[in-house]
Tab-separated table of C-alpha atoms in Angstrom:
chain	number	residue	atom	x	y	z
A	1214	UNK	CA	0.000	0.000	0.000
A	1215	UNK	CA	2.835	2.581	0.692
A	1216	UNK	CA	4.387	1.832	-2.663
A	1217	UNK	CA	0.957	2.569	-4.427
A	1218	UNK	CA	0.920	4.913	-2.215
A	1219	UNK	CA	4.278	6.476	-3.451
A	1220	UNK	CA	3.009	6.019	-7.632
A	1221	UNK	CA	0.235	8.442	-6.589
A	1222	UNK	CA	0.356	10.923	-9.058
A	1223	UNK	CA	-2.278	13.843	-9.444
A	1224	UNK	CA	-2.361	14.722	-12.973
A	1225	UNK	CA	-2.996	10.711	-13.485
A	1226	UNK	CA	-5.692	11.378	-10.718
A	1227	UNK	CA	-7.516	13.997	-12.479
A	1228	UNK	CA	-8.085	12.312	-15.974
A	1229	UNK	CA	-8.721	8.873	-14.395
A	1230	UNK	CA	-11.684	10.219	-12.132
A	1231	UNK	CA	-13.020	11.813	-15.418
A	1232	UNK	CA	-13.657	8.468	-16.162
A	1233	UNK	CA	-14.971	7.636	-12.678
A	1234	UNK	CA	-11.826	5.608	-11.607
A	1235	UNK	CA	-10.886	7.203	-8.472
A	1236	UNK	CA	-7.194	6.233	-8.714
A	1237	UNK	CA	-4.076	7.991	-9.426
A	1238	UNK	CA	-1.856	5.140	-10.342
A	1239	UNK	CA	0.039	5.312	-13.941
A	1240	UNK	CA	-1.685	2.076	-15.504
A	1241	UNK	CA	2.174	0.502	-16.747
A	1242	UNK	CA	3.985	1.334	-13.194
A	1243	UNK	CA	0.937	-0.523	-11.759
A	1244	UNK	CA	1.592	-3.293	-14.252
A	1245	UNK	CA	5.474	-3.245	-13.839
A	1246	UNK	CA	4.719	-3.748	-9.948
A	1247	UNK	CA	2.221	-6.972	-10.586
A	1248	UNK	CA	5.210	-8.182	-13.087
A	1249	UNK	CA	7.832	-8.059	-10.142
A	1250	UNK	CA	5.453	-9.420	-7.356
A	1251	UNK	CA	4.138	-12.214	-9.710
A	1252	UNK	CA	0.968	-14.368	-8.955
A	1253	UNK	CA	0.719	-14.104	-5.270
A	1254	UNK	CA	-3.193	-14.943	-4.688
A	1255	UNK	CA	-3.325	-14.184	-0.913
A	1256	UNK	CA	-1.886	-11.258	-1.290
A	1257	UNK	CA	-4.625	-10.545	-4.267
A	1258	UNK	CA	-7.297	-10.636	-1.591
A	1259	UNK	CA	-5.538	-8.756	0.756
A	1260	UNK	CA	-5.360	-6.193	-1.398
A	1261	UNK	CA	-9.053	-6.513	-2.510
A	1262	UNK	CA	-9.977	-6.054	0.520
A	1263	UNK	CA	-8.978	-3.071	1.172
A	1264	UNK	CA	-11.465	-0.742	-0.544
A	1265	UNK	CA	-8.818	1.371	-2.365
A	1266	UNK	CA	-9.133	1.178	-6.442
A	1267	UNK	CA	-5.190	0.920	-7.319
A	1268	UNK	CA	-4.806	-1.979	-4.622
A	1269	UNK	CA	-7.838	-3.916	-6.518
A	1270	UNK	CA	-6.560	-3.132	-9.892
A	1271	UNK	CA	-2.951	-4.479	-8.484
A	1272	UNK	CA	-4.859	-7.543	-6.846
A	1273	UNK	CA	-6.659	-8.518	-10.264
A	1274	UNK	CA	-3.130	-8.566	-11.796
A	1275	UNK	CA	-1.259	-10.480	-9.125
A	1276	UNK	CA	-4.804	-13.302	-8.861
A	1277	UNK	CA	-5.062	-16.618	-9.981
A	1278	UNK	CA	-8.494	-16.147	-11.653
A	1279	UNK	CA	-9.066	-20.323	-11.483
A	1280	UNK	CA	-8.609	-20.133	-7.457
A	1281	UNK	CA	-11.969	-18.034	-7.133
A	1282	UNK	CA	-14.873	-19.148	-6.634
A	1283	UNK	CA	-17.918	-19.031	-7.894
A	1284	UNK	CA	-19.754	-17.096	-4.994
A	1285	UNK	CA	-16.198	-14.904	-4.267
A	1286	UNK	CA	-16.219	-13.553	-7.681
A	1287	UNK	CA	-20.184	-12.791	-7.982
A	1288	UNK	CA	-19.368	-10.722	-4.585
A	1289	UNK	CA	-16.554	-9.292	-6.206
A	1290	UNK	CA	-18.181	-7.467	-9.038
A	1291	UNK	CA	-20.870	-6.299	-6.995
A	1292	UNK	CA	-17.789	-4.976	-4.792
A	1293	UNK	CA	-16.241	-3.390	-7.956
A	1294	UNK	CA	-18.034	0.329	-8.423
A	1295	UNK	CA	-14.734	1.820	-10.624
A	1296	UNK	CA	-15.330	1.380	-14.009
A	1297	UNK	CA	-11.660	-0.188	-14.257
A	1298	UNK	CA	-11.504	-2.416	-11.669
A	1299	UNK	CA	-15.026	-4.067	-13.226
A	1300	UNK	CA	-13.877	-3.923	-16.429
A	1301	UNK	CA	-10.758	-5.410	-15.470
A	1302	UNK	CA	-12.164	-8.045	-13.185
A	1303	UNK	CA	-14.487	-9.388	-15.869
A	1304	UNK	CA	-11.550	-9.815	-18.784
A	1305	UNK	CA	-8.362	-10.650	-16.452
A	1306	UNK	CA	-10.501	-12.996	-13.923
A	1307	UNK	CA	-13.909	-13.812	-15.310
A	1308	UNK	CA	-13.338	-14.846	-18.581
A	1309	UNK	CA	-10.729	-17.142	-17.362
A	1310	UNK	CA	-12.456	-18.808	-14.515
A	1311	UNK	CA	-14.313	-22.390	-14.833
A	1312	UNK	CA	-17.363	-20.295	-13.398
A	1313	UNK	CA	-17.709	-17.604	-16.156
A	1314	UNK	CA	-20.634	-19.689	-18.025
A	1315	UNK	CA	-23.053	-19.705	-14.751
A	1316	UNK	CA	-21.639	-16.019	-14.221
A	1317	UNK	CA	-22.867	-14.846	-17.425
A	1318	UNK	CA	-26.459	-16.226	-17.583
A	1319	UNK	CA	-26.912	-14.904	-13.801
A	1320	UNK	CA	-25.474	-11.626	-14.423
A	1321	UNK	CA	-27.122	-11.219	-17.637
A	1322	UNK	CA	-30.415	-10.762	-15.784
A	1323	UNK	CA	-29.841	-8.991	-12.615
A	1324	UNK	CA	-31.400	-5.969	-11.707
A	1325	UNK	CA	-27.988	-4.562	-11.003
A	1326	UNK	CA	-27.205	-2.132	-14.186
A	1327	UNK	CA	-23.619	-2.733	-13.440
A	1328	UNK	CA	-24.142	-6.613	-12.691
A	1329	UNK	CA	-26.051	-6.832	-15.916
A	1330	UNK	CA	-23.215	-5.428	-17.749
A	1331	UNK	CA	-21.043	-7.763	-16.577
A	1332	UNK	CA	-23.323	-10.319	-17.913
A	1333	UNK	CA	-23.325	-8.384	-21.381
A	1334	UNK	CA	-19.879	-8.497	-21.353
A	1335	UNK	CA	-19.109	-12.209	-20.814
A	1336	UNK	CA	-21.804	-12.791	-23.703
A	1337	UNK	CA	-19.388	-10.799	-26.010
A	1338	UNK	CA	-16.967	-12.955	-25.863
A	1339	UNK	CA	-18.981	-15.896	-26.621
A	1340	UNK	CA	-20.595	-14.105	-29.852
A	1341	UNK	CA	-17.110	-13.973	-30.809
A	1342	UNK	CA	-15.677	-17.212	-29.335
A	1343	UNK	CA	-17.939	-19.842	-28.846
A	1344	UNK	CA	-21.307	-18.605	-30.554
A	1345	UNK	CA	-22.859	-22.413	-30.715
A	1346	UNK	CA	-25.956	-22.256	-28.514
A	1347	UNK	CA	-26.366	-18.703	-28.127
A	1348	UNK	CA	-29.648	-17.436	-29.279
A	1349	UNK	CA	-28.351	-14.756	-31.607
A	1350	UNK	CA	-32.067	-13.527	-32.613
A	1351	UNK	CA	-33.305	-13.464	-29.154
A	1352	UNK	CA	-30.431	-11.426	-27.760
A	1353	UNK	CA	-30.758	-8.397	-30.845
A	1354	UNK	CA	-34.633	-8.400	-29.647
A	1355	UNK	CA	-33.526	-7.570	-26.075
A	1356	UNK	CA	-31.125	-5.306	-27.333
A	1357	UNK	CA	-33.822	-3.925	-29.555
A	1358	UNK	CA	-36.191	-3.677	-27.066
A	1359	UNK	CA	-33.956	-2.602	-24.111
A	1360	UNK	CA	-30.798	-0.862	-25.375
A	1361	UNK	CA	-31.593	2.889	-26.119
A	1362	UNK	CA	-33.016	3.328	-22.449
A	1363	UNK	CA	-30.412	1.089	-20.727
A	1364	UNK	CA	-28.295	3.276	-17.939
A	1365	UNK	CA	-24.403	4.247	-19.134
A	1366	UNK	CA	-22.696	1.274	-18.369
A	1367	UNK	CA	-25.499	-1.245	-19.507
A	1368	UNK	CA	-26.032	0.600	-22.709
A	1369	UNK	CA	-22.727	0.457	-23.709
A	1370	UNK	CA	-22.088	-3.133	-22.696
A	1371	UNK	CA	-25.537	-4.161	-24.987
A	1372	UNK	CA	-24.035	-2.388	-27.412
A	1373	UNK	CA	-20.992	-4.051	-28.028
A	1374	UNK	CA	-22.527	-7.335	-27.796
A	1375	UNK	CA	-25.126	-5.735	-30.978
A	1376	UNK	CA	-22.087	-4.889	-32.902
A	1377	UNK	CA	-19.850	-7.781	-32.132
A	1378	UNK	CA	-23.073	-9.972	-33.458
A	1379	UNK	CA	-22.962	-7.899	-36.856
A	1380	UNK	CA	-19.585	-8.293	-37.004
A	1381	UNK	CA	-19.307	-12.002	-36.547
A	1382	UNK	CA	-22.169	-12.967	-37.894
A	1383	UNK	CA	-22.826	-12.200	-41.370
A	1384	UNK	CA	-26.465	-13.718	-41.219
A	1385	UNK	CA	-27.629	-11.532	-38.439
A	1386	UNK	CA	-24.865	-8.248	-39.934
A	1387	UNK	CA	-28.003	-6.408	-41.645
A	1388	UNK	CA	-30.274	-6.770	-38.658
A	1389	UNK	CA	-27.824	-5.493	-36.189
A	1390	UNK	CA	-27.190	-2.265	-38.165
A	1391	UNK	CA	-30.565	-1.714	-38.820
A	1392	UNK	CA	-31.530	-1.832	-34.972
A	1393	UNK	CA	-27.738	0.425	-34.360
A	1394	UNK	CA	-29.602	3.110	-37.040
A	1395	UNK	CA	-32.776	2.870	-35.503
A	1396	UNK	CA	-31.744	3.297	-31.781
A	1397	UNK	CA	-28.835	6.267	-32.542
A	1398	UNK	CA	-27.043	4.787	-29.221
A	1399	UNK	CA	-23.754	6.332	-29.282
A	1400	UNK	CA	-24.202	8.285	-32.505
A	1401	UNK	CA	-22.292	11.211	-31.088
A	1402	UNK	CA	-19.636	9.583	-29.015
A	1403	UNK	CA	-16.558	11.608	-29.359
A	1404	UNK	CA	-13.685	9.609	-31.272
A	1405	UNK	CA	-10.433	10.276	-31.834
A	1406	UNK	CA	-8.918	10.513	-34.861
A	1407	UNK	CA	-7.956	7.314	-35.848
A	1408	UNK	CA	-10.468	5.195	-33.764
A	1409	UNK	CA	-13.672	3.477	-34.460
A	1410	UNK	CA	-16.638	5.302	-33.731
A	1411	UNK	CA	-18.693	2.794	-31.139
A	1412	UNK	CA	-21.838	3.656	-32.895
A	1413	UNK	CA	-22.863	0.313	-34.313
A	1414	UNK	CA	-23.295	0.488	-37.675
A	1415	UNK	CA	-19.940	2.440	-38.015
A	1416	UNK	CA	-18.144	-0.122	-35.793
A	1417	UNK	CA	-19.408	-3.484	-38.166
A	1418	UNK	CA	-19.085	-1.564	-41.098
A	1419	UNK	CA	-15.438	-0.309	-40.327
A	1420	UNK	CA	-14.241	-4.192	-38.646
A	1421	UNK	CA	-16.018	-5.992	-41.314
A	1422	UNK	CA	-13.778	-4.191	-44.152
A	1423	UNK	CA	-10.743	-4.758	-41.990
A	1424	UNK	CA	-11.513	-8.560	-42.211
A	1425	UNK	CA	-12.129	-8.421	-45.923
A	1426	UNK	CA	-8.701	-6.298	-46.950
A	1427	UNK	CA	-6.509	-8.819	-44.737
């Protein structure tokens, strides 16, 4: 903790709480720390349990997602408020755990905005993975139905499973856009130059080319 601590810096501070990650830890010194310490998973939930953002974002790094259980890490994302340490808990520990499958179809419909993202997420990465036995057609109708009044975090988490589903699947790629230009989700999200724009029918559009010009 008094090394985090010491990597406290308050410019990092100010643009990570912009984002709602109340941290002030430079993201590679926090990573160069988990590389030296290496997996080390009591340690992980000591540092979990102590509240502070950077020490959960070090514990996710330094955790041996497979030693989790399944109740620990359905507590854990309810624990997780910052955006980062969610986000990071779901792709560095979720997605590898034996649990994730359970996880998902739980998540997917709790009342918890946040919870239900997580949900969202994990069924991303089976429209891309492992889409045998998904129902592709009934998730775009809840998307279609649910999306476009869906708070922040569940919005955007619906909407990258719609996009992901046009871009995989080139059965279901007309559908998706249609529901992306229908809904205007995202529309106006500022983009750098350079990136894609998250509004769906931009984002298949733009990945689908990529796939066809490699």
């Amino acid at each position: 903790m008094a090394e985090l601590a010491e990597l406290e810096d308050p410019r990092a501070r100010a643009v990570n709480e912009r984002h709602g990650d109340d941290h002030g830890v430079n993201l590679g010194k926090l990573r160069a720390l988990a590389k030296r310490l290496k997996a080390q998973q009591e340690l992980a939930y000591g540092l979990w349990e102590t509240d502070d953002t950077a020490a959960r974002l070090l514990a996710i790094l330094i955790c041996r997602p497979k030693a989790f259980g399944r109740d620990e890490l359905d507590t854990m994302v309810r624990e997780a408020r910052a955006p980062k340490v969610h986000d990071w808990l779901v792709n560095y520990v979720v997605k590898k755990s034996p649990h994730s499958e359970e996880l998902r179809v739980a998540w997917t419909a709790d009342p918890d905005p946040v919870v239900a993202s997580a949900g969202w997420a994990l069924t991303t990465e089976r429209v891309a993975k492992k889409p045998e036995g998904l129902d592709l057609a009934g998730l775009l109708d809840v998307v279609e139905a649910e999306m476009k009044d869906a708070p922040d975090r569940l919005q955007w988490a619906m909407n990258h499973c719609l996009a992901q589903i046009g871009i995989e699947h080139a059965e279901y790629r007309a559908r998706a856009i249609g529901i992306g230009e229908r809904l205007r989700v995202l529309e106006d999200y500022p983009t750098s130059p350079g990136c894609t724009s998250p509004f769906a029918p931009v984002w298949i559009t733009e990945m689908v080319r990529r796939q066809h010009d490699t």
